[in-house]
PDB file of C-alpha atoms and ligand atoms in Angstrom:
ATOM      1  CA  MET A  26     -14.086   1.263  43.062  1.00  0.00           C
ATOM      2  CA  THR A  27     -13.585  -2.138  41.471  1.00  0.00           C
ATOM      3  CA  LEU A  28     -15.304  -2.783  38.180  1.00  0.00           C
ATOM      4  CA  THR A  29     -15.882  -6.318  37.026  1.00  0.00           C
ATOM      5  CA  ILE A  30     -15.852  -6.660  33.264  1.00  0.00           C
ATOM      6  CA  GLY A  31     -17.035  -9.962  31.861  1.00  0.00           C
ATOM      7  CA  VAL A  32     -16.289 -11.501  28.491  1.00  0.00           C
ATOM      8  CA  LEU A  33     -18.797 -14.116  27.354  1.00  0.00           C
ATOM      9  CA  ALA A  34     -16.616 -17.199  26.974  1.00  0.00           C
ATOM     10  CA  LEU A  35     -18.891 -19.780  25.364  1.00  0.00           C
ATOM     11  CA  GLN A  36     -17.144 -19.767  21.985  1.00  0.00           C
ATOM     12  CA  GLY A  37     -15.030 -17.492  19.794  1.00  0.00           C
ATOM     13  CA  ALA A  38     -12.370 -14.868  20.421  1.00  0.00           C
ATOM     14  CA  PHE A  39     -12.978 -14.288  24.142  1.00  0.00           C
ATOM     15  CA  HIS A  40      -9.369 -14.786  25.203  1.00  0.00           C
ATOM     16  CA  GLU A  41      -8.225 -12.055  22.783  1.00  0.00           C
ATOM     17  CA  HIS A  42     -10.753  -9.621  24.272  1.00  0.00           C
ATOM     18  CA  VAL A  43      -9.538 -10.272  27.806  1.00  0.00           C
ATOM     19  CA  GLN A  44      -5.938  -9.656  26.706  1.00  0.00           C
ATOM     20  CA  LEU A  45      -6.794  -6.397  24.944  1.00  0.00           C
ATOM     21  CA  LEU A  46      -8.979  -5.159  27.811  1.00  0.00           C
ATOM     22  CA  LYS A  47      -6.017  -5.652  30.123  1.00  0.00           C
ATOM     23  CA  LYS A  48      -3.784  -3.762  27.716  1.00  0.00           C
ATOM     24  CA  ALA A  49      -6.415  -1.009  27.436  1.00  0.00           C
ATOM     25  CA  THR A  50      -6.353  -0.262  31.141  1.00  0.00           C
ATOM     26  CA  GLU A  51      -2.925   1.257  30.558  1.00  0.00           C
ATOM     27  CA  GLN A  52      -4.701   4.036  28.617  1.00  0.00           C
ATOM     28  CA  ALA A  53      -7.857   4.302  30.733  1.00  0.00           C
ATOM     29  CA  PRO A  54      -8.135   6.317  33.960  1.00  0.00           C
ATOM     30  CA  PRO A  55      -6.817   4.459  36.999  1.00  0.00           C
ATOM     31  CA  SER A  56      -9.296   2.163  38.620  1.00  0.00           C
ATOM     32  CA  GLU A  57      -9.350  -1.360  39.825  1.00  0.00           C
ATOM     33  CA  TRP A  58     -10.442  -3.734  37.153  1.00  0.00           C
ATOM     34  CA  ASP A  59     -11.396  -7.341  37.359  1.00  0.00           C
ATOM     35  CA  PHE A  60     -11.690  -9.132  34.018  1.00  0.00           C
ATOM     36  CA  ILE A  61     -13.513 -12.447  34.106  1.00  0.00           C
ATOM     37  CA  GLU A  62     -14.632 -15.073  31.601  1.00  0.00           C
ATOM     38  CA  VAL A  63     -18.377 -15.654  31.797  1.00  0.00           C
ATOM     39  CA  ARG A  64     -19.866 -19.132  31.328  1.00  0.00           C
ATOM     40  CA  THR A  65     -22.584 -19.272  33.982  1.00  0.00           C
ATOM     41  CA  PRO A  66     -25.444 -17.063  35.250  1.00  0.00           C
ATOM     42  CA  GLN A  67     -23.535 -16.710  38.536  1.00  0.00           C
ATOM     43  CA  GLU A  68     -20.485 -15.286  36.753  1.00  0.00           C
ATOM     44  CA  LEU A  69     -22.718 -12.945  34.741  1.00  0.00           C
ATOM     45  CA  ALA A  70     -24.333 -11.673  37.929  1.00  0.00           C
ATOM     46  CA  ARG A  71     -20.934 -10.459  39.147  1.00  0.00           C
ATOM     47  CA  CYS A  72     -20.370  -8.234  36.080  1.00  0.00           C
ATOM     48  CA  ASP A  73     -20.741  -4.472  35.790  1.00  0.00           C
ATOM     49  CA  ALA A  74     -20.314  -4.678  32.012  1.00  0.00           C
ATOM     50  CA  LEU A  75     -19.989  -7.374  29.374  1.00  0.00           C
ATOM     51  CA  VAL A  76     -18.284  -8.046  26.028  1.00  0.00           C
ATOM     52  CA  LEU A  77     -19.712 -10.521  23.521  1.00  0.00           C
ATOM     53  CA  PRO A  78     -16.873 -11.648  21.254  1.00  0.00           C
ATOM     54  CA  GLY A  79     -16.704 -12.560  17.592  1.00  0.00           C
ATOM     55  CA  GLY A  80     -17.019 -16.177  16.578  1.00  0.00           C
ATOM     56  CA  GLU A  81     -20.131 -18.000  15.453  1.00  0.00           C
ATOM     57  CA  SER A  82     -23.364 -16.505  16.697  1.00  0.00           C
ATOM     58  CA  THR A  83     -25.520 -19.598  16.101  1.00  0.00           C
ATOM     59  CA  THR A  84     -23.199 -21.743  18.203  1.00  0.00           C
ATOM     60  CA  MET A  85     -22.973 -19.056  20.871  1.00  0.00           C
ATOM     61  CA  SER A  86     -26.729 -18.800  21.245  1.00  0.00           C
ATOM     62  CA  LEU A  87     -27.117 -22.598  21.348  1.00  0.00           C
ATOM     63  CA  VAL A  88     -24.499 -22.889  24.079  1.00  0.00           C
ATOM     64  CA  ALA A  89     -26.015 -19.903  25.916  1.00  0.00           C
ATOM     65  CA  ALA A  90     -29.425 -21.596  25.860  1.00  0.00           C
ATOM     66  CA  ARG A  91     -27.918 -24.849  27.133  1.00  0.00           C
ATOM     67  CA  SER A  92     -26.106 -22.950  29.902  1.00  0.00           C
ATOM     68  CA  ASP A  93     -29.329 -21.208  30.998  1.00  0.00           C
ATOM     69  CA  LEU A  94     -27.755 -17.900  30.075  1.00  0.00           C
ATOM     70  CA  LEU A  95     -30.164 -16.538  27.473  1.00  0.00           C
ATOM     71  CA  GLU A  96     -32.700 -14.971  29.828  1.00  0.00           C
ATOM     72  CA  PRO A  97     -30.040 -13.660  32.269  1.00  0.00           C
ATOM     73  CA  LEU A  98     -28.235 -12.118  29.270  1.00  0.00           C
ATOM     74  CA  ARG A  99     -31.448 -10.464  28.050  1.00  0.00           C
ATOM     75  CA  ASP A 100     -32.071  -9.093  31.531  1.00  0.00           C
ATOM     76  CA  PHE A 101     -28.463  -7.875  31.802  1.00  0.00           C
ATOM     77  CA  VAL A 102     -28.815  -5.858  28.595  1.00  0.00           C
ATOM     78  CA  LYS A 103     -32.453  -4.764  28.559  1.00  0.00           C
ATOM     79  CA  VAL A 104     -33.678  -4.701  32.155  1.00  0.00           C
ATOM     80  CA  HIS A 105     -30.549  -3.866  34.173  1.00  0.00           C
ATOM     81  CA  ARG A 106     -29.212  -1.963  31.167  1.00  0.00           C
ATOM     82  CA  LYS A 107     -25.590  -2.672  31.951  1.00  0.00           C
ATOM     83  CA  PRO A 108     -22.955  -1.631  29.398  1.00  0.00           C
ATOM     84  CA  THR A 109     -22.630  -4.365  26.779  1.00  0.00           C
ATOM     85  CA  TRP A 110     -20.442  -4.454  23.673  1.00  0.00           C
ATOM     86  CA  GLY A 111     -20.786  -7.026  20.919  1.00  0.00           C
ATOM     87  CA  THR A 112     -18.196  -7.541  18.189  1.00  0.00           C
ATOM     88  CA  CYS A 113     -19.168  -9.330  14.965  1.00  0.00           C
ATOM     89  CA  ALA A 114     -21.068 -12.440  16.163  1.00  0.00           C
ATOM     90  CA  GLY A 115     -21.645 -10.464  19.382  1.00  0.00           C
ATOM     91  CA  LEU A 116     -23.304  -7.681  17.377  1.00  0.00           C
ATOM     92  CA  ILE A 117     -25.600 -10.240  15.728  1.00  0.00           C
ATOM     93  CA  LEU A 118     -26.695 -11.509  19.137  1.00  0.00           C
ATOM     94  CA  LEU A 119     -27.406  -7.973  20.345  1.00  0.00           C
ATOM     95  CA  ALA A 120     -29.591  -7.118  17.334  1.00  0.00           C
ATOM     96  CA  GLU A 121     -33.352  -7.282  17.686  1.00  0.00           C
ATOM     97  CA  SER A 122     -33.556  -8.848  14.251  1.00  0.00           C
ATOM     98  CA  ALA A 123     -31.210 -10.780  11.940  1.00  0.00           C
ATOM     99  CA  ASN A 124     -31.342 -11.899   8.330  1.00  0.00           C
ATOM    100  CA  ARG A 125     -29.811 -14.995   6.776  1.00  0.00           C
ATOM    101  CA  THR A 126     -29.847 -16.996   9.958  1.00  0.00           C
ATOM    102  CA  LYS A 127     -29.303 -20.740   9.762  1.00  0.00           C
ATOM    103  CA  LYS A 128     -32.252 -23.025   9.029  1.00  0.00           C
ATOM    104  CA  GLY A 129     -34.399 -23.359  12.115  1.00  0.00           C
ATOM    105  CA  GLY A 130     -33.576 -19.822  13.186  1.00  0.00           C
ATOM    106  CA  GLN A 131     -31.460 -18.559  16.000  1.00  0.00           C
ATOM    107  CA  GLU A 132     -32.101 -17.103  19.429  1.00  0.00           C
ATOM    108  CA  LEU A 133     -31.017 -13.509  19.857  1.00  0.00           C
ATOM    109  CA  ILE A 134     -30.432 -11.454  22.971  1.00  0.00           C
ATOM    110  CA  GLY A 135     -31.487  -8.133  21.467  1.00  0.00           C
ATOM    111  CA  GLY A 136     -31.046  -4.642  22.893  1.00  0.00           C
ATOM    112  CA  LEU A 137     -30.137  -2.826  19.681  1.00  0.00           C
ATOM    113  CA  ASP A 138     -33.118  -1.775  17.581  1.00  0.00           C
ATOM    114  CA  VAL A 139     -31.464  -2.809  14.344  1.00  0.00           C
ATOM    115  CA  ARG A 140     -31.658  -5.533  11.755  1.00  0.00           C
ATOM    116  CA  VAL A 141     -28.325  -7.080  10.834  1.00  0.00           C
ATOM    117  CA  ASN A 142     -27.442  -8.942   7.694  1.00  0.00           C
ATOM    118  CA  ARG A 143     -25.187 -11.870   8.554  1.00  0.00           C
ATOM    119  CA  ASN A 144     -22.155 -12.748   6.436  1.00  0.00           C
ATOM    120  CA  HIS A 145     -22.723  -9.554   4.483  1.00  0.00           C
ATOM    121  CA  PHE A 146     -19.280  -9.463   2.860  1.00  0.00           C
ATOM    122  CA  GLY A 147     -19.100 -13.151   2.010  1.00  0.00           C
ATOM    123  CA  ARG A 148     -17.122 -16.099   3.252  1.00  0.00           C
ATOM    124  CA  GLN A 149     -14.096 -16.567   5.478  1.00  0.00           C
ATOM    125  CA  ALA A 150     -11.788 -16.411   2.437  1.00  0.00           C
ATOM    126  CA  GLU A 151     -13.206 -12.974   1.645  1.00  0.00           C
ATOM    127  CA  SER A 152     -12.099 -11.522   4.959  1.00  0.00           C
ATOM    128  CA  PHE A 153     -10.368  -8.170   4.775  1.00  0.00           C
ATOM    129  CA  GLN A 154      -8.842  -5.352   6.805  1.00  0.00           C
ATOM    130  CA  VAL A 155      -9.416  -1.636   6.151  1.00  0.00           C
ATOM    131  CA  PRO A 156      -8.359   1.572   7.869  1.00  0.00           C
ATOM    132  CA  LEU A 157     -11.608   2.887   9.360  1.00  0.00           C
ATOM    133  CA  ASP A 158     -12.239   6.448  10.541  1.00  0.00           C
ATOM    134  CA  LEU A 159     -13.761   6.414  13.999  1.00  0.00           C
ATOM    135  CA  ALA A 160     -14.680   9.941  15.068  1.00  0.00           C
ATOM    136  CA  PHE A 161     -15.347   8.870  18.653  1.00  0.00           C
ATOM    137  CA  LEU A 162     -11.645   8.090  19.118  1.00  0.00           C
ATOM    138  CA  GLY A 163     -10.895  11.797  18.729  1.00  0.00           C
ATOM    139  CA  GLN A 164     -10.467  14.234  15.853  1.00  0.00           C
ATOM    140  CA  ASP A 165      -6.793  13.570  15.366  1.00  0.00           C
ATOM    141  CA  ALA A 166      -6.977   9.824  15.812  1.00  0.00           C
ATOM    142  CA  SER A 167      -5.444   7.782  13.035  1.00  0.00           C
ATOM    143  CA  PRO A 168      -7.776   5.308  11.272  1.00  0.00           C
ATOM    144  CA  PHE A 169      -8.464   2.078  13.112  1.00  0.00           C
ATOM    145  CA  PRO A 170      -7.310  -1.206  11.525  1.00  0.00           C
ATOM    146  CA  ALA A 171     -10.709  -2.867  11.192  1.00  0.00           C
ATOM    147  CA  VAL A 172     -10.743  -6.622  10.566  1.00  0.00           C
ATOM    148  CA  PHE A 173     -13.875  -8.016   8.879  1.00  0.00           C
ATOM    149  CA  ILE A 174     -14.384 -11.807   8.976  1.00  0.00           C
ATOM    150  CA  ARG A 175     -17.738 -13.095   7.693  1.00  0.00           C
ATOM    151  CA  ALA A 176     -18.945  -9.861   9.187  1.00  0.00           C
ATOM    152  CA  PRO A 177     -22.513  -8.629   9.547  1.00  0.00           C
ATOM    153  CA  VAL A 178     -23.634  -5.097   8.721  1.00  0.00           C
ATOM    154  CA  VAL A 179     -26.465  -3.128  10.227  1.00  0.00           C
ATOM    155  CA  GLU A 180     -28.816  -2.981   7.278  1.00  0.00           C
ATOM    156  CA  ARG A 181     -31.668  -1.203   8.976  1.00  0.00           C
ATOM    157  CA  LEU A 182     -32.219   0.954  12.037  1.00  0.00           C
ATOM    158  CA  LEU A 183     -35.578  -0.044  13.464  1.00  0.00           C
ATOM    159  CA  PRO A 184     -37.894   2.431  15.095  1.00  0.00           C
ATOM    160  CA  HIS A 185     -38.137   1.722  18.784  1.00  0.00           C
ATOM    161  CA  HIS A 186     -40.743  -0.932  19.701  1.00  0.00           C
ATOM    162  CA  GLU A 187     -40.769  -2.107  16.106  1.00  0.00           C
ATOM    163  CA  GLY A 188     -37.963  -4.581  16.392  1.00  0.00           C
ATOM    164  CA  ILE A 189     -40.433  -7.315  15.689  1.00  0.00           C
ATOM    165  CA  GLN A 190     -41.532  -5.935  12.348  1.00  0.00           C
ATOM    166  CA  VAL A 191     -39.883  -7.604   9.392  1.00  0.00           C
ATOM    167  CA  GLU A 192     -40.394  -7.350   5.686  1.00  0.00           C
ATOM    168  CA  GLU A 193     -42.767  -9.900   4.281  1.00  0.00           C
ATOM    169  CA  GLU A 194     -40.347 -11.494   1.830  1.00  0.00           C
ATOM    170  CA  LYS A 195     -37.664 -11.885   4.473  1.00  0.00           C
ATOM    171  CA  ARG A 196     -39.935 -13.215   7.162  1.00  0.00           C
ATOM    172  CA  GLU A 197     -38.794 -16.806   6.866  1.00  0.00           C
ATOM    173  CA  GLU A 198     -35.144 -15.949   7.247  1.00  0.00           C
ATOM    174  CA  THR A 199     -35.603 -13.505  10.041  1.00  0.00           C
ATOM    175  CA  VAL A 200     -35.576 -14.233  13.710  1.00  0.00           C
ATOM    176  CA  VAL A 201     -36.458 -11.813  16.377  1.00  0.00           C
ATOM    177  CA  ALA A 202     -35.338 -11.455  19.955  1.00  0.00           C
ATOM    178  CA  PRO A 203     -38.260 -11.970  22.326  1.00  0.00           C
ATOM    179  CA  SER A 204     -39.663  -8.591  23.202  1.00  0.00           C
ATOM    180  CA  ARG A 205     -39.681  -7.436  26.799  1.00  0.00           C
ATOM    181  CA  PRO A 206     -42.868  -6.461  28.613  1.00  0.00           C
ATOM    182  CA  ALA A 207     -43.874  -2.876  27.858  1.00  0.00           C
ATOM    183  CA  LYS A 208     -42.687  -1.608  31.232  1.00  0.00           C
ATOM    184  CA  ASP A 209     -39.125  -2.753  30.472  1.00  0.00           C
ATOM    185  CA  LEU A 210     -39.177  -1.403  26.938  1.00  0.00           C
ATOM    186  CA  ALA A 211     -40.152   1.997  28.254  1.00  0.00           C
ATOM    187  CA  THR A 212     -36.884   2.246  30.159  1.00  0.00           C
ATOM    188  CA  THR A 213     -34.768   1.199  27.195  1.00  0.00           C
ATOM    189  CA  ALA A 214     -32.891   4.022  25.475  1.00  0.00           C
ATOM    190  CA  SER A 215     -34.499   4.993  22.240  1.00  0.00           C
ATOM    191  CA  ASN A 216     -32.400   5.968  19.265  1.00  0.00           C
ATOM    192  CA  VAL A 217     -29.682   4.064  17.537  1.00  0.00           C
ATOM    193  CA  GLU A 218     -26.609   6.165  16.846  1.00  0.00           C
ATOM    194  CA  VAL A 219     -24.459   5.281  13.849  1.00  0.00           C
ATOM    195  CA  LEU A 220     -20.801   5.459  14.923  1.00  0.00           C
ATOM    196  CA  ALA A 221     -19.074   4.266  11.758  1.00  0.00           C
ATOM    197  CA  THR A 222     -19.740   3.453   8.142  1.00  0.00           C
ATOM    198  CA  LEU A 223     -17.536   1.695   5.652  1.00  0.00           C
ATOM    199  CA  SER A 224     -17.563   3.529   2.371  1.00  0.00           C
ATOM    200  CA  GLY A 225     -18.391   1.591  -0.755  1.00  0.00           C
ATOM    201  CA  GLN A 226     -14.998   2.533  -2.135  1.00  0.00           C
ATOM    202  CA  ALA A 227     -13.127   1.225   0.894  1.00  0.00           C
ATOM    203  CA  ALA A 228     -15.084  -2.002   0.806  1.00  0.00           C
ATOM    204  CA  ARG A 229     -14.445  -2.478  -2.910  1.00  0.00           C
ATOM    205  CA  LEU A 230     -10.736  -1.873  -2.573  1.00  0.00           C
ATOM    206  CA  ALA A 231     -10.567  -4.249   0.335  1.00  0.00           C
ATOM    207  CA  THR A 232     -12.321  -7.031  -1.508  1.00  0.00           C
ATOM    208  CA  GLN A 233     -10.549  -6.438  -4.811  1.00  0.00           C
ATOM    209  CA  GLY A 234     -13.337  -5.245  -7.008  1.00  0.00           C
ATOM    210  CA  ARG A 235     -16.036  -7.616  -5.900  1.00  0.00           C
ATOM    211  CA  ASP A 236     -19.432  -5.984  -6.010  1.00  0.00           C
ATOM    212  CA  ILE A 237     -20.601  -5.981  -2.431  1.00  0.00           C
ATOM    213  CA  SER A 238     -24.084  -4.543  -2.306  1.00  0.00           C
ATOM    214  CA  PRO A 239     -26.038  -1.766  -3.993  1.00  0.00           C
ATOM    215  CA  GLU A 240     -26.102   0.093  -0.680  1.00  0.00           C
ATOM    216  CA  ALA A 241     -22.323  -0.083  -0.333  1.00  0.00           C
ATOM    217  CA  GLU A 242     -22.012   3.185  -2.233  1.00  0.00           C
ATOM    218  CA  VAL A 243     -23.596   5.146   0.586  1.00  0.00           C
ATOM    219  CA  GLY A 244     -21.649   3.206   3.162  1.00  0.00           C
ATOM    220  CA  ASP A 245     -22.365   0.123   5.196  1.00  0.00           C
ATOM    221  CA  VAL A 246     -23.100   0.739   8.850  1.00  0.00           C
ATOM    222  CA  VAL A 247     -20.444  -1.093  10.864  1.00  0.00           C
ATOM    223  CA  ALA A 248     -20.666   0.433  14.358  1.00  0.00           C
ATOM    224  CA  VAL A 249     -23.742   1.506  16.329  1.00  0.00           C
ATOM    225  CA  ARG A 250     -24.659   2.493  19.845  1.00  0.00           C
ATOM    226  CA  GLN A 251     -27.985   2.634  21.627  1.00  0.00           C
ATOM    227  CA  GLY A 252     -27.885   3.673  25.254  1.00  0.00           C
ATOM    228  CA  ASN A 253     -25.893   1.025  27.111  1.00  0.00           C
ATOM    229  CA  VAL A 254     -25.337  -1.179  24.054  1.00  0.00           C
ATOM    230  CA  LEU A 255     -22.467  -0.917  21.567  1.00  0.00           C
ATOM    231  CA  GLY A 256     -22.040  -3.067  18.474  1.00  0.00           C
ATOM    232  CA  THR A 257     -19.200  -3.301  15.953  1.00  0.00           C
ATOM    233  CA  SER A 258     -19.170  -5.473  12.821  1.00  0.00           C
ATOM    234  CA  PHE A 259     -15.422  -5.848  12.933  1.00  0.00           C
ATOM    235  CA  HIS A 260     -13.011  -7.435  15.405  1.00  0.00           C
ATOM    236  CA  PRO A 261     -10.955  -4.927  17.430  1.00  0.00           C
ATOM    237  CA  GLU A 262      -9.888  -7.867  19.593  1.00  0.00           C
ATOM    238  CA  LEU A 263      -7.887  -9.332  16.713  1.00  0.00           C
ATOM    239  CA  THR A 264      -5.588  -6.331  16.342  1.00  0.00           C
ATOM    240  CA  GLY A 265      -3.088  -5.108  18.897  1.00  0.00           C
ATOM    241  CA  ASP A 266      -4.866  -1.732  18.861  1.00  0.00           C
ATOM    242  CA  ALA A 267      -6.540  -1.201  22.234  1.00  0.00           C
ATOM    243  CA  ARG A 268      -8.039   2.249  21.542  1.00  0.00           C
ATOM    244  CA  ILE A 269     -11.657   1.125  21.246  1.00  0.00           C
ATOM    245  CA  HIS A 270     -11.330  -1.057  24.330  1.00  0.00           C
ATOM    246  CA  ALA A 271      -9.874   1.899  26.262  1.00  0.00           C
ATOM    247  CA  TRP A 272     -12.632   4.222  25.030  1.00  0.00           C
ATOM    248  CA  TRP A 273     -15.323   1.703  25.972  1.00  0.00           C
ATOM    249  CA  LEU A 274     -13.837   1.143  29.436  1.00  0.00           C
ATOM    250  CA  ARG A 275     -13.933   4.907  30.041  1.00  0.00           C
ATOM    251  CA  GLN A 276     -17.644   4.971  29.089  1.00  0.00           C
ATOM    252  CA  VAL A 277     -18.289   2.014  31.381  1.00  0.00           C
ATOM    253  CA  GLN A 278     -16.473   3.702  34.236  1.00  0.00           C
ATOM    254  CA  GLU A 279     -18.342   7.017  33.823  1.00  0.00           C
ATOM    255  CA  GLY A 280     -21.690   5.245  33.456  1.00  0.00           C
ATOM    256  CA  VAL A 281     -21.241   3.041  36.517  1.00  0.00           C
ATOM    257  CA  GLN A 282     -19.968   5.969  38.611  1.00  0.00           C
ATOM    258  CA  SER A 283     -22.936   8.196  37.800  1.00  0.00           C
ATOM    259  CA  LYS A 284     -25.374   5.312  38.329  1.00  0.00           C
ATOM    260  CA  ARG A 285     -23.882   4.554  41.752  1.00  0.00           C
ATOM    261  CA  LYS A 286     -24.120   8.260  42.671  1.00  0.00           C
ATOM    262  CA  THR A 287     -27.799   8.477  41.795  1.00  0.00           C
ATOM    263  CA  GLU A 288     -28.490   5.289  43.751  1.00  0.00           C
ATOM    264  CA  GLN A 289     -26.826   6.659  46.910  1.00  0.00           C
TER     265      GLN A 289
HETATM  266  N1  LIG B 303     -16.325 -13.295  12.737  1.00  0.00           N
HETATM  267  C1  LIG B 303     -17.538 -13.443  13.197  1.00  0.00           C
HETATM  268  O1  LIG B 303     -17.834 -13.217  14.352  1.00  0.00           O
HETATM  269  C2  LIG B 303     -18.490 -13.954  12.178  1.00  0.00           C
HETATM  270  C3  LIG B 303     -19.920 -14.000  12.633  1.00  0.00           C
HETATM  271  C4  LIG B 303     -20.660 -15.074  11.887  1.00  0.00           C
HETATM  272  N2  LIG B 303     -20.903 -14.700  10.523  1.00  0.00           N
HETATM  273  C5  LIG B 303     -21.963 -15.370  12.614  1.00  0.00           C
HETATM  274  O2  LIG B 303     -22.994 -15.329  12.077  1.00  0.00           O
HETATM  275  O3  LIG B 303     -21.935 -15.637  13.765  1.00  0.00           O
END
């Protein structure tokens, strides 16, 4: 069985993802993999799964709109429900709602019933790396070197179907992914699972005493999953550590295999 894994290559760290996916196949079960860069609807149509890289989400959505990719991307995630993983800017695009978007708003793809807060930890110069515990990598796994660059956090998990509800005072800053017709929403997986939080202490140490947010004490949500959609605030593609890529490829493989079986 050949699996075609696409990396959205409109802007940002797509090359790094392709490299690390290739490295990750050394740890994943044997299969035939085809890794492709995606810039057109035709390339997207070939993919069994997709990665949205880090970079600049506003630019990515503008280029996606210009390339006639926005609707095909929304269908890929929400109608065909193919495995999709967004890192940093990719996570922003996969959120149903985002705060602190640029003036004039920003198109989102959606798929994760969450609201993200862009640039949560500050500017480029305030980037940091922390060892992050990721339980899904296994009980004995050593912490993952998580790189945060103008990273978003998931500031709210939205009840399903309520992705379009925003707080009054934030309305102007908030954009919302277009909702699907009810029949599509009904097939979308429901609950958002929190996969990782960054403790307030870790964040403070990493940013040398800067006060990050009142919520930081309970931990900022930096990795979530909802059905076929995975989002991480940090950039695993910028480390040499391929464990998350390998884990994700295994999920993709299992998911596609069981889907093909039920379709037979
Ligand atoms: N490193 C990143 O991907 C940063 C994301 C960026 N803050 C954005 O809004 O797109």
